[in-house]
């Protein structure tokens, strides 16, 4: 294949990969929008369940769903901002907007936990009998099933598209599902034993779980803001892809990676023969970029080409 044909083939590969990447972005944006609708529906159902029973545990569960609505709104807004193209003021794009939204979401989650503790302690001191527990539990179970299916969808899509805001929203909803199941089990124990204080204890357990999740969301988001490297599995994939596609070069060193939302940033030094032409070294770079773009969709790649007097001991072997 001659150089012109190779260039056309590489351009077609990049075009196909970019089309898939854009399709994933649109899919993520739609999911973020629907997440608001689902969160509002679940909140309405859980509020009905709480009103029917007067259970403080169901109140804490409903309060967590209020946070779900806010986190869904934050995720939707952050994803729209992060998908905006780079501009003069933000030449590297707006990808980190998702991390800021998840930090705010984490703070809201922690705040909800504190409100749950306040209500649970007050109820523990003066427990109230339950109203219509079976009906309320049935309504809450329907909301839990809806939440579980939606959490699975968001987490799966968020991981596939490298969207921290969407994945964080899904993880929080999954914690909400676990919380709801625990609350329902607690209410069954209250009805079985007649011990009303179990309702308050279950609410406190919900608060602890919510607090733990809030801290986890904040920690992961701060890690992203600090430009943490990609995980070991993806880093190894990148190294292997470079090694297999850099034929014609001498070595590769100083491979650095980081993620910003759904975009992976990859940069490294490529050592070539000092007598190699610019066109030939550029062709190698194009081949590497095509391979990386295929294996790591949406990657932002920077390659620094160096002559053979820049060889280092700690380098990647070219196959």
PDB file of C-alpha atoms in Angstrom:
ATOM      1  CA  UNK A   1       0.000   0.000   0.000  1.00  0.00           C
ATOM      2  CA  UNK A   2       1.513   3.346  -1.022  1.00  0.00           C
ATOM      3  CA  UNK A   3       1.685   6.379   1.251  1.00  0.00           C
ATOM      4  CA  UNK A   4      -1.370   8.103  -0.292  1.00  0.00           C
ATOM      5  CA  UNK A   5      -3.485   4.982   0.087  1.00  0.00           C
ATOM      6  CA  UNK A   6      -2.206   4.519   3.648  1.00  0.00           C
ATOM      7  CA  UNK A   7      -3.139   8.096   4.485  1.00  0.00           C
ATOM      8  CA  UNK A   8      -6.637   7.609   3.073  1.00  0.00           C
ATOM      9  CA  UNK A   9      -7.036   4.354   4.999  1.00  0.00           C
ATOM     10  CA  UNK A  10      -5.851   5.985   8.229  1.00  0.00           C
ATOM     11  CA  UNK A  11      -8.200   8.923   7.656  1.00  0.00           C
ATOM     12  CA  UNK A  12     -11.119   6.527   7.160  1.00  0.00           C
ATOM     13  CA  UNK A  13     -10.229   4.694  10.381  1.00  0.00           C
ATOM     14  CA  UNK A  14     -10.126   7.950  12.339  1.00  0.00           C
ATOM     15  CA  UNK A  15     -13.427   9.032  10.792  1.00  0.00           C
ATOM     16  CA  UNK A  16     -15.159   5.767  11.763  1.00  0.00           C
ATOM     17  CA  UNK A  17     -13.735   5.904  15.294  1.00  0.00           C
ATOM     18  CA  UNK A  18     -14.782   9.536  15.695  1.00  0.00           C
ATOM     19  CA  UNK A  19     -18.295   8.714  14.473  1.00  0.00           C
ATOM     20  CA  UNK A  20     -18.620   5.961  17.077  1.00  0.00           C
ATOM     21  CA  UNK A  21     -17.261   8.323  19.748  1.00  0.00           C
ATOM     22  CA  UNK A  22     -19.799  11.027  18.834  1.00  0.00           C
ATOM     23  CA  UNK A  23     -22.604   8.467  18.848  1.00  0.00           C
ATOM     24  CA  UNK A  24     -21.597   7.403  22.375  1.00  0.00           C
ATOM     25  CA  UNK A  25     -21.566  11.039  23.489  1.00  0.00           C
ATOM     26  CA  UNK A  26     -25.119  11.579  22.227  1.00  0.00           C
ATOM     27  CA  UNK A  27     -26.231   8.378  23.944  1.00  0.00           C
ATOM     28  CA  UNK A  28     -24.704   9.508  27.248  1.00  0.00           C
ATOM     29  CA  UNK A  29     -26.385  12.916  26.986  1.00  0.00           C
ATOM     30  CA  UNK A  30     -29.785  11.264  26.418  1.00  0.00           C
ATOM     31  CA  UNK A  31     -29.284   8.949  29.398  1.00  0.00           C
ATOM     32  CA  UNK A  32     -28.369  11.902  31.599  1.00  0.00           C
ATOM     33  CA  UNK A  33     -31.605  13.636  30.586  1.00  0.00           C
ATOM     34  CA  UNK A  34     -33.741  10.577  31.264  1.00  0.00           C
ATOM     35  CA  UNK A  35     -31.995  10.141  34.610  1.00  0.00           C
ATOM     36  CA  UNK A  36     -33.713  13.310  35.826  1.00  0.00           C
ATOM     37  CA  UNK A  37     -37.123  11.905  34.853  1.00  0.00           C
ATOM     38  CA  UNK A  38     -36.469   8.558  36.555  1.00  0.00           C
ATOM     39  CA  UNK A  39     -35.145  10.251  39.708  1.00  0.00           C
ATOM     40  CA  UNK A  40     -38.289  12.403  39.968  1.00  0.00           C
ATOM     41  CA  UNK A  41     -40.531   9.352  39.481  1.00  0.00           C
ATOM     42  CA  UNK A  42     -38.715   7.370  42.179  1.00  0.00           C
ATOM     43  CA  UNK A  43     -38.804  10.356  44.548  1.00  0.00           C
ATOM     44  CA  UNK A  44     -42.574  10.663  44.067  1.00  0.00           C
ATOM     45  CA  UNK A  45     -43.099   6.955  44.810  1.00  0.00           C
ATOM     46  CA  UNK A  46     -40.897   6.996  47.915  1.00  0.00           C
ATOM     47  CA  UNK A  47     -42.584  10.144  49.195  1.00  0.00           C
ATOM     48  CA  UNK A  48     -45.955   8.392  48.906  1.00  0.00           C
ATOM     49  CA  UNK A  49     -44.535   5.391  50.775  1.00  0.00           C
ATOM     50  CA  UNK A  50     -43.276   7.632  53.575  1.00  0.00           C
ATOM     51  CA  UNK A  51     -46.577   9.528  53.854  1.00  0.00           C
ATOM     52  CA  UNK A  52     -48.530   6.270  54.020  1.00  0.00           C
ATOM     53  CA  UNK A  53     -46.422   4.805  56.838  1.00  0.00           C
ATOM     54  CA  UNK A  54     -44.826   7.687  58.718  1.00  0.00           C
ATOM     55  CA  UNK A  55     -41.680   5.539  58.889  1.00  0.00           C
ATOM     56  CA  UNK A  56     -38.491   7.483  59.598  1.00  0.00           C
ATOM     57  CA  UNK A  57     -36.544   4.842  57.668  1.00  0.00           C
ATOM     58  CA  UNK A  58     -38.714   5.434  54.597  1.00  0.00           C
ATOM     59  CA  UNK A  59     -38.299   9.176  55.183  1.00  0.00           C
ATOM     60  CA  UNK A  60     -34.510   8.749  55.045  1.00  0.00           C
ATOM     61  CA  UNK A  61     -34.880   6.669  51.892  1.00  0.00           C
ATOM     62  CA  UNK A  62     -37.003   9.394  50.284  1.00  0.00           C
ATOM     63  CA  UNK A  63     -34.525  12.060  51.375  1.00  0.00           C
ATOM     64  CA  UNK A  64     -31.769  10.169  49.592  1.00  0.00           C
ATOM     65  CA  UNK A  65     -33.926  10.232  46.448  1.00  0.00           C
ATOM     66  CA  UNK A  66     -34.127  14.033  46.734  1.00  0.00           C
ATOM     67  CA  UNK A  67     -30.334  14.021  46.433  1.00  0.00           C
ATOM     68  CA  UNK A  68     -30.669  11.693  43.439  1.00  0.00           C
ATOM     69  CA  UNK A  69     -32.696  14.346  41.650  1.00  0.00           C
ATOM     70  CA  UNK A  70     -30.050  16.995  42.309  1.00  0.00           C
ATOM     71  CA  UNK A  71     -27.188  14.704  41.276  1.00  0.00           C
ATOM     72  CA  UNK A  72     -29.049  13.797  38.090  1.00  0.00           C
ATOM     73  CA  UNK A  73     -29.451  17.502  37.285  1.00  0.00           C
ATOM     74  CA  UNK A  74     -25.773  18.125  38.021  1.00  0.00           C
ATOM     75  CA  UNK A  75     -24.703  15.165  35.877  1.00  0.00           C
ATOM     76  CA  UNK A  76     -26.882  16.342  32.976  1.00  0.00           C
ATOM     77  CA  UNK A  77     -25.455  19.862  33.112  1.00  0.00           C
ATOM     78  CA  UNK A  78     -21.860  18.692  33.539  1.00  0.00           C
ATOM     79  CA  UNK A  79     -22.083  16.239  30.639  1.00  0.00           C
ATOM     80  CA  UNK A  80     -23.449  18.969  28.341  1.00  0.00           C
ATOM     81  CA  UNK A  81     -20.570  21.263  29.330  1.00  0.00           C
ATOM     82  CA  UNK A  82     -17.905  18.547  29.078  1.00  0.00           C
ATOM     83  CA  UNK A  83     -19.019  17.707  25.528  1.00  0.00           C
ATOM     84  CA  UNK A  84     -18.520  21.275  24.324  1.00  0.00           C
ATOM     85  CA  UNK A  85     -15.622  21.567  21.861  1.00  0.00           C
ATOM     86  CA  UNK A  86     -12.354  23.208  22.894  1.00  0.00           C
ATOM     87  CA  UNK A  87     -12.240  26.971  22.473  1.00  0.00           C
ATOM     88  CA  UNK A  88      -9.721  29.789  22.835  1.00  0.00           C
ATOM     89  CA  UNK A  89     -10.225  30.039  26.587  1.00  0.00           C
ATOM     90  CA  UNK A  90     -10.238  26.266  27.096  1.00  0.00           C
ATOM     91  CA  UNK A  91      -7.874  24.805  24.473  1.00  0.00           C
ATOM     92  CA  UNK A  92      -7.835  21.383  26.191  1.00  0.00           C
ATOM     93  CA  UNK A  93     -11.624  21.167  26.273  1.00  0.00           C
ATOM     94  CA  UNK A  94     -14.189  21.198  29.084  1.00  0.00           C
ATOM     95  CA  UNK A  95     -13.916  17.548  30.111  1.00  0.00           C
ATOM     96  CA  UNK A  96     -13.237  18.151  33.825  1.00  0.00           C
ATOM     97  CA  UNK A  97     -16.673  19.712  34.304  1.00  0.00           C
ATOM     98  CA  UNK A  98     -17.922  16.225  35.186  1.00  0.00           C
ATOM     99  CA  UNK A  99     -15.501  15.972  38.097  1.00  0.00           C
ATOM    100  CA  UNK A 100     -16.679  19.285  39.543  1.00  0.00           C
ATOM    101  CA  UNK A 101     -20.295  18.122  39.357  1.00  0.00           C
ATOM    102  CA  UNK A 102     -19.515  14.874  41.162  1.00  0.00           C
ATOM    103  CA  UNK A 103     -17.688  16.742  43.957  1.00  0.00           C
ATOM    104  CA  UNK A 104     -20.812  18.882  44.464  1.00  0.00           C
ATOM    105  CA  UNK A 105     -22.951  15.734  44.343  1.00  0.00           C
ATOM    106  CA  UNK A 106     -20.747  14.158  47.011  1.00  0.00           C
ATOM    107  CA  UNK A 107     -21.169  17.162  49.290  1.00  0.00           C
ATOM    108  CA  UNK A 108     -24.963  16.971  48.832  1.00  0.00           C
ATOM    109  CA  UNK A 109     -24.916  13.265  49.671  1.00  0.00           C
ATOM    110  CA  UNK A 110     -22.989  13.935  52.896  1.00  0.00           C
ATOM    111  CA  UNK A 111     -25.470  16.702  53.773  1.00  0.00           C
ATOM    112  CA  UNK A 112     -28.356  14.269  53.270  1.00  0.00           C
ATOM    113  CA  UNK A 113     -26.683  11.804  55.620  1.00  0.00           C
ATOM    114  CA  UNK A 114     -26.492  14.452  58.363  1.00  0.00           C
ATOM    115  CA  UNK A 115     -30.210  15.255  57.936  1.00  0.00           C
ATOM    116  CA  UNK A 116     -31.036  11.556  58.169  1.00  0.00           C
ATOM    117  CA  UNK A 117     -29.074  11.259  61.442  1.00  0.00           C
ATOM    118  CA  UNK A 118     -30.949  14.255  62.870  1.00  0.00           C
ATOM    119  CA  UNK A 119     -34.390  12.806  62.039  1.00  0.00           C
ATOM    120  CA  UNK A 120     -33.465   9.275  63.153  1.00  0.00           C
ATOM    121  CA  UNK A 121     -32.193  10.393  66.566  1.00  0.00           C
ATOM    122  CA  UNK A 122     -35.347  12.458  67.130  1.00  0.00           C
ATOM    123  CA  UNK A 123     -37.508   9.451  66.222  1.00  0.00           C
ATOM    124  CA  UNK A 124     -35.464   7.162  68.464  1.00  0.00           C
ATOM    125  CA  UNK A 125     -36.276   9.389  71.426  1.00  0.00           C
ATOM    126  CA  UNK A 126     -40.017   9.478  70.565  1.00  0.00           C
ATOM    127  CA  UNK A 127     -40.950   6.582  68.217  1.00  0.00           C
ATOM    128  CA  UNK A 128     -44.261   6.769  66.336  1.00  0.00           C
ATOM    129  CA  UNK A 129     -46.466   3.826  65.294  1.00  0.00           C
ATOM    130  CA  UNK A 130     -46.534   3.001  61.573  1.00  0.00           C
ATOM    131  CA  UNK A 131     -49.557   3.918  59.435  1.00  0.00           C
ATOM    132  CA  UNK A 132     -50.243   1.625  56.453  1.00  0.00           C
ATOM    133  CA  UNK A 133     -46.982  -0.325  56.392  1.00  0.00           C
ATOM    134  CA  UNK A 134     -47.834  -3.015  53.814  1.00  0.00           C
ATOM    135  CA  UNK A 135     -49.100  -0.541  51.217  1.00  0.00           C
ATOM    136  CA  UNK A 136     -46.181   1.797  51.811  1.00  0.00           C
ATOM    137  CA  UNK A 137     -43.692  -1.056  51.552  1.00  0.00           C
ATOM    138  CA  UNK A 138     -45.275  -2.169  48.275  1.00  0.00           C
ATOM    139  CA  UNK A 139     -44.926   1.313  46.781  1.00  0.00           C
ATOM    140  CA  UNK A 140     -41.338   1.514  47.987  1.00  0.00           C
ATOM    141  CA  UNK A 141     -40.568  -1.892  46.436  1.00  0.00           C
ATOM    142  CA  UNK A 142     -41.769  -0.677  43.021  1.00  0.00           C
ATOM    143  CA  UNK A 143     -39.493   2.370  43.320  1.00  0.00           C
ATOM    144  CA  UNK A 144     -36.580   0.121  44.317  1.00  0.00           C
ATOM    145  CA  UNK A 145     -37.006  -2.121  41.264  1.00  0.00           C
ATOM    146  CA  UNK A 146     -37.078   0.914  38.941  1.00  0.00           C
ATOM    147  CA  UNK A 147     -33.966   2.304  40.652  1.00  0.00           C
ATOM    148  CA  UNK A 148     -32.093  -1.001  40.382  1.00  0.00           C
ATOM    149  CA  UNK A 149     -32.652  -1.358  36.645  1.00  0.00           C
ATOM    150  CA  UNK A 150     -31.716   2.261  36.010  1.00  0.00           C
ATOM    151  CA  UNK A 151     -28.553   2.076  38.165  1.00  0.00           C
ATOM    152  CA  UNK A 152     -27.342  -0.953  36.200  1.00  0.00           C
ATOM    153  CA  UNK A 153     -27.920   0.889  32.914  1.00  0.00           C
ATOM    154  CA  UNK A 154     -26.116   4.061  34.051  1.00  0.00           C
ATOM    155  CA  UNK A 155     -23.084   2.275  35.512  1.00  0.00           C
ATOM    156  CA  UNK A 156     -22.684   0.109  32.403  1.00  0.00           C
ATOM    157  CA  UNK A 157     -23.000   3.061  30.026  1.00  0.00           C
ATOM    158  CA  UNK A 158     -20.831   5.337  32.188  1.00  0.00           C
ATOM    159  CA  UNK A 159     -17.960   2.830  32.282  1.00  0.00           C
ATOM    160  CA  UNK A 160     -18.191   2.133  28.560  1.00  0.00           C
ATOM    161  CA  UNK A 161     -18.169   5.832  27.631  1.00  0.00           C
ATOM    162  CA  UNK A 162     -15.716   6.954  30.365  1.00  0.00           C
ATOM    163  CA  UNK A 163     -18.252   9.363  31.895  1.00  0.00           C
ATOM    164  CA  UNK A 164     -17.486   9.863  35.625  1.00  0.00           C
ATOM    165  CA  UNK A 165     -20.633  11.939  36.187  1.00  0.00           C
ATOM    166  CA  UNK A 166     -22.926   9.280  34.743  1.00  0.00           C
ATOM    167  CA  UNK A 167     -21.105   6.410  36.471  1.00  0.00           C
ATOM    168  CA  UNK A 168     -21.170   8.289  39.809  1.00  0.00           C
ATOM    169  CA  UNK A 169     -24.902   8.905  39.382  1.00  0.00           C
ATOM    170  CA  UNK A 170     -25.399   5.196  38.750  1.00  0.00           C
ATOM    171  CA  UNK A 171     -23.294   4.175  41.748  1.00  0.00           C
ATOM    172  CA  UNK A 172     -25.229   6.481  44.032  1.00  0.00           C
ATOM    173  CA  UNK A 173     -28.532   5.073  42.759  1.00  0.00           C
ATOM    174  CA  UNK A 174     -27.187   1.552  43.359  1.00  0.00           C
ATOM    175  CA  UNK A 175     -26.416   2.500  46.960  1.00  0.00           C
ATOM    176  CA  UNK A 176     -29.977   3.845  47.146  1.00  0.00           C
ATOM    177  CA  UNK A 177     -31.218   0.425  46.005  1.00  0.00           C
ATOM    178  CA  UNK A 178     -29.218  -1.361  48.719  1.00  0.00           C
ATOM    179  CA  UNK A 179     -30.539   1.175  51.219  1.00  0.00           C
ATOM    180  CA  UNK A 180     -34.139   0.584  50.148  1.00  0.00           C
ATOM    181  CA  UNK A 181     -33.783  -3.181  50.474  1.00  0.00           C
ATOM    182  CA  UNK A 182     -32.343  -2.726  53.972  1.00  0.00           C
ATOM    183  CA  UNK A 183     -35.202  -0.417  54.917  1.00  0.00           C
ATOM    184  CA  UNK A 184     -37.795  -2.918  53.725  1.00  0.00           C
ATOM    185  CA  UNK A 185     -36.134  -5.711  55.705  1.00  0.00           C
ATOM    186  CA  UNK A 186     -36.088  -3.447  58.765  1.00  0.00           C
ATOM    187  CA  UNK A 187     -39.791  -2.670  58.424  1.00  0.00           C
ATOM    188  CA  UNK A 188     -40.583  -6.376  58.189  1.00  0.00           C
ATOM    189  CA  UNK A 189     -38.741  -6.818  61.504  1.00  0.00           C
ATOM    190  CA  UNK A 190     -40.697  -3.922  63.037  1.00  0.00           C
ATOM    191  CA  UNK A 191     -44.002  -5.498  61.997  1.00  0.00           C
ATOM    192  CA  UNK A 192     -42.884  -8.927  63.196  1.00  0.00           C
ATOM    193  CA  UNK A 193     -41.519  -7.888  66.598  1.00  0.00           C
ATOM    194  CA  UNK A 194     -43.449  -4.682  67.292  1.00  0.00           C
ATOM    195  CA  UNK A 195     -40.181  -2.965  68.242  1.00  0.00           C
ATOM    196  CA  UNK A 196     -40.627   0.541  66.835  1.00  0.00           C
ATOM    197  CA  UNK A 197     -37.084   1.586  67.705  1.00  0.00           C
ATOM    198  CA  UNK A 198     -35.837  -0.700  64.906  1.00  0.00           C
ATOM    199  CA  UNK A 199     -37.269   1.809  62.424  1.00  0.00           C
ATOM    200  CA  UNK A 200     -34.986   4.527  63.823  1.00  0.00           C
ATOM    201  CA  UNK A 201     -31.977   2.217  63.950  1.00  0.00           C
ATOM    202  CA  UNK A 202     -32.519   1.304  60.310  1.00  0.00           C
ATOM    203  CA  UNK A 203     -32.625   5.019  59.433  1.00  0.00           C
ATOM    204  CA  UNK A 204     -29.276   5.505  61.200  1.00  0.00           C
ATOM    205  CA  UNK A 205     -27.847   2.578  59.223  1.00  0.00           C
ATOM    206  CA  UNK A 206     -29.113   4.255  56.040  1.00  0.00           C
ATOM    207  CA  UNK A 207     -27.382   7.480  57.066  1.00  0.00           C
ATOM    208  CA  UNK A 208     -24.060   5.695  57.616  1.00  0.00           C
ATOM    209  CA  UNK A 209     -24.297   4.047  54.200  1.00  0.00           C
ATOM    210  CA  UNK A 210     -25.143   7.355  52.529  1.00  0.00           C
ATOM    211  CA  UNK A 211     -22.254   9.089  54.317  1.00  0.00           C
ATOM    212  CA  UNK A 212     -19.820   6.396  53.127  1.00  0.00           C
ATOM    213  CA  UNK A 213     -21.007   6.740  49.538  1.00  0.00           C
ATOM    214  CA  UNK A 214     -20.717  10.526  49.648  1.00  0.00           C
ATOM    215  CA  UNK A 215     -17.109  10.296  50.798  1.00  0.00           C
ATOM    216  CA  UNK A 216     -16.344   7.754  48.065  1.00  0.00           C
ATOM    217  CA  UNK A 217     -17.821   9.988  45.343  1.00  0.00           C
ATOM    218  CA  UNK A 218     -15.814  12.997  46.539  1.00  0.00           C
ATOM    219  CA  UNK A 219     -12.561  10.979  46.727  1.00  0.00           C
ATOM    220  CA  UNK A 220     -12.905   9.606  43.197  1.00  0.00           C
ATOM    221  CA  UNK A 221     -13.708  13.042  41.802  1.00  0.00           C
ATOM    222  CA  UNK A 222     -10.746  14.712  43.500  1.00  0.00           C
ATOM    223  CA  UNK A 223      -8.530  11.959  42.106  1.00  0.00           C
ATOM    224  CA  UNK A 224      -9.701  12.878  38.614  1.00  0.00           C
ATOM    225  CA  UNK A 225      -9.089  16.564  39.213  1.00  0.00           C
ATOM    226  CA  UNK A 226      -5.539  15.699  40.303  1.00  0.00           C
ATOM    227  CA  UNK A 227      -4.828  14.096  36.876  1.00  0.00           C
ATOM    228  CA  UNK A 228      -4.455  10.548  38.152  1.00  0.00           C
ATOM    229  CA  UNK A 229      -3.038   8.067  35.617  1.00  0.00           C
ATOM    230  CA  UNK A 230      -5.299   5.591  33.844  1.00  0.00           C
ATOM    231  CA  UNK A 231      -5.791   2.237  35.575  1.00  0.00           C
ATOM    232  CA  UNK A 232      -3.280  -0.582  35.115  1.00  0.00           C
ATOM    233  CA  UNK A 233      -5.379  -2.498  32.601  1.00  0.00           C
ATOM    234  CA  UNK A 234      -5.854   0.451  30.264  1.00  0.00           C
ATOM    235  CA  UNK A 235      -2.239   1.592  30.688  1.00  0.00           C
ATOM    236  CA  UNK A 236      -1.027  -1.865  29.637  1.00  0.00           C
ATOM    237  CA  UNK A 237      -3.350  -1.784  26.613  1.00  0.00           C
ATOM    238  CA  UNK A 238      -1.833   1.562  25.595  1.00  0.00           C
ATOM    239  CA  UNK A 239       1.735   0.287  25.974  1.00  0.00           C
ATOM    240  CA  UNK A 240       0.958  -2.842  23.973  1.00  0.00           C
ATOM    241  CA  UNK A 241      -0.776  -0.842  21.220  1.00  0.00           C
ATOM    242  CA  UNK A 242       2.176   1.535  20.902  1.00  0.00           C
ATOM    243  CA  UNK A 243       4.690  -1.338  20.825  1.00  0.00           C
ATOM    244  CA  UNK A 244       2.792  -3.141  18.066  1.00  0.00           C
ATOM    245  CA  UNK A 245       2.120  -0.099  15.877  1.00  0.00           C
ATOM    246  CA  UNK A 246       5.449   1.809  16.153  1.00  0.00           C
ATOM    247  CA  UNK A 247       7.331  -0.370  13.651  1.00  0.00           C
ATOM    248  CA  UNK A 248      10.119   1.671  12.082  1.00  0.00           C
ATOM    249  CA  UNK A 249      10.878   3.565  15.295  1.00  0.00           C
ATOM    250  CA  UNK A 250      13.702   2.656  17.677  1.00  0.00           C
ATOM    251  CA  UNK A 251      12.050   3.058  21.072  1.00  0.00           C
ATOM    252  CA  UNK A 252       9.345   4.808  23.073  1.00  0.00           C
ATOM    253  CA  UNK A 253       9.796   6.302  26.544  1.00  0.00           C
ATOM    254  CA  UNK A 254       8.164   8.640  29.074  1.00  0.00           C
ATOM    255  CA  UNK A 255       4.643   7.379  28.461  1.00  0.00           C
ATOM    256  CA  UNK A 256       2.228   9.475  30.513  1.00  0.00           C
ATOM    257  CA  UNK A 257      -1.532   9.127  30.787  1.00  0.00           C
ATOM    258  CA  UNK A 258      -4.365  10.893  32.524  1.00  0.00           C
ATOM    259  CA  UNK A 259      -8.117  11.100  32.163  1.00  0.00           C
ATOM    260  CA  UNK A 260     -10.452  14.061  32.099  1.00  0.00           C
ATOM    261  CA  UNK A 261     -14.037  12.894  32.042  1.00  0.00           C
ATOM    262  CA  UNK A 262     -14.636  10.743  28.980  1.00  0.00           C
ATOM    263  CA  UNK A 263     -11.319  11.664  27.331  1.00  0.00           C
ATOM    264  CA  UNK A 264      -7.984   9.879  27.874  1.00  0.00           C
ATOM    265  CA  UNK A 265      -4.836  11.949  27.388  1.00  0.00           C
ATOM    266  CA  UNK A 266      -1.777  10.023  26.182  1.00  0.00           C
ATOM    267  CA  UNK A 267       1.658  11.481  25.568  1.00  0.00           C
ATOM    268  CA  UNK A 268       5.087   9.944  25.007  1.00  0.00           C
ATOM    269  CA  UNK A 269       8.474  10.361  23.303  1.00  0.00           C
ATOM    270  CA  UNK A 270       9.130   8.432  20.077  1.00  0.00           C
ATOM    271  CA  UNK A 271      12.804   7.870  19.166  1.00  0.00           C
ATOM    272  CA  UNK A 272      13.572   7.371  15.445  1.00  0.00           C
ATOM    273  CA  UNK A 273      16.718   7.191  13.322  1.00  0.00           C
ATOM    274  CA  UNK A 274      18.310  10.634  13.188  1.00  0.00           C
ATOM    275  CA  UNK A 275      18.498  10.410   9.388  1.00  0.00           C
ATOM    276  CA  UNK A 276      14.819   9.550   8.962  1.00  0.00           C
ATOM    277  CA  UNK A 277      12.780  12.082   7.002  1.00  0.00           C
ATOM    278  CA  UNK A 278      10.012  14.111   8.620  1.00  0.00           C
ATOM    279  CA  UNK A 279       7.489  12.455   6.299  1.00  0.00           C
ATOM    280  CA  UNK A 280       8.514   8.935   7.345  1.00  0.00           C
ATOM    281  CA  UNK A 281       8.457   9.729  11.075  1.00  0.00           C
ATOM    282  CA  UNK A 282       5.088  11.429  10.587  1.00  0.00           C
ATOM    283  CA  UNK A 283       3.748   8.259   8.936  1.00  0.00           C
ATOM    284  CA  UNK A 284       4.792   6.233  12.004  1.00  0.00           C
ATOM    285  CA  UNK A 285       3.051   8.726  14.270  1.00  0.00           C
ATOM    286  CA  UNK A 286      -0.134   8.502  12.175  1.00  0.00           C
ATOM    287  CA  UNK A 287      -0.081   4.713  12.407  1.00  0.00           C
ATOM    288  CA  UNK A 288       0.306   4.826  16.199  1.00  0.00           C
ATOM    289  CA  UNK A 289      -2.457   7.426  16.546  1.00  0.00           C
ATOM    290  CA  UNK A 290      -4.831   5.326  14.416  1.00  0.00           C
ATOM    291  CA  UNK A 291      -4.177   2.233  16.545  1.00  0.00           C
ATOM    292  CA  UNK A 292      -4.587   4.115  19.835  1.00  0.00           C
ATOM    293  CA  UNK A 293      -7.761   5.847  18.646  1.00  0.00           C
ATOM    294  CA  UNK A 294      -9.227   2.458  17.771  1.00  0.00           C
ATOM    295  CA  UNK A 295      -8.359   0.830  21.116  1.00  0.00           C
ATOM    296  CA  UNK A 296      -8.955   3.930  23.267  1.00  0.00           C
ATOM    297  CA  UNK A 297     -11.849   5.840  21.626  1.00  0.00           C
ATOM    298  CA  UNK A 298     -11.755   9.592  22.169  1.00  0.00           C
ATOM    299  CA  UNK A 299      -8.086   9.607  23.178  1.00  0.00           C
ATOM    300  CA  UNK A 300      -6.123  12.847  22.915  1.00  0.00           C
ATOM    301  CA  UNK A 301      -2.624  11.834  21.766  1.00  0.00           C
ATOM    302  CA  UNK A 302       0.613  13.846  21.831  1.00  0.00           C
ATOM    303  CA  UNK A 303       3.824  12.353  20.371  1.00  0.00           C
ATOM    304  CA  UNK A 304       7.223  14.013  20.729  1.00  0.00           C
ATOM    305  CA  UNK A 305       9.602  12.720  18.027  1.00  0.00           C
ATOM    306  CA  UNK A 306      13.306  12.551  18.969  1.00  0.00           C
ATOM    307  CA  UNK A 307      16.519  11.473  17.155  1.00  0.00           C
ATOM    308  CA  UNK A 308      18.413   8.327  18.167  1.00  0.00           C
ATOM    309  CA  UNK A 309      20.830  10.178  20.460  1.00  0.00           C
ATOM    310  CA  UNK A 310      17.898  10.524  22.925  1.00  0.00           C
ATOM    311  CA  UNK A 311      17.699   6.788  23.648  1.00  0.00           C
ATOM    312  CA  UNK A 312      16.998   5.982  27.310  1.00  0.00           C
ATOM    313  CA  UNK A 313      17.509   2.835  29.351  1.00  0.00           C
ATOM    314  CA  UNK A 314      13.954   2.636  30.665  1.00  0.00           C
ATOM    315  CA  UNK A 315      12.104   2.427  27.353  1.00  0.00           C
ATOM    316  CA  UNK A 316       9.392   0.429  25.587  1.00  0.00           C
ATOM    317  CA  UNK A 317      10.578  -2.206  23.143  1.00  0.00           C
ATOM    318  CA  UNK A 318       9.136  -1.909  19.630  1.00  0.00           C
ATOM    319  CA  UNK A 319       7.897  -5.198  18.181  1.00  0.00           C
TER     320      UNK A 319
END
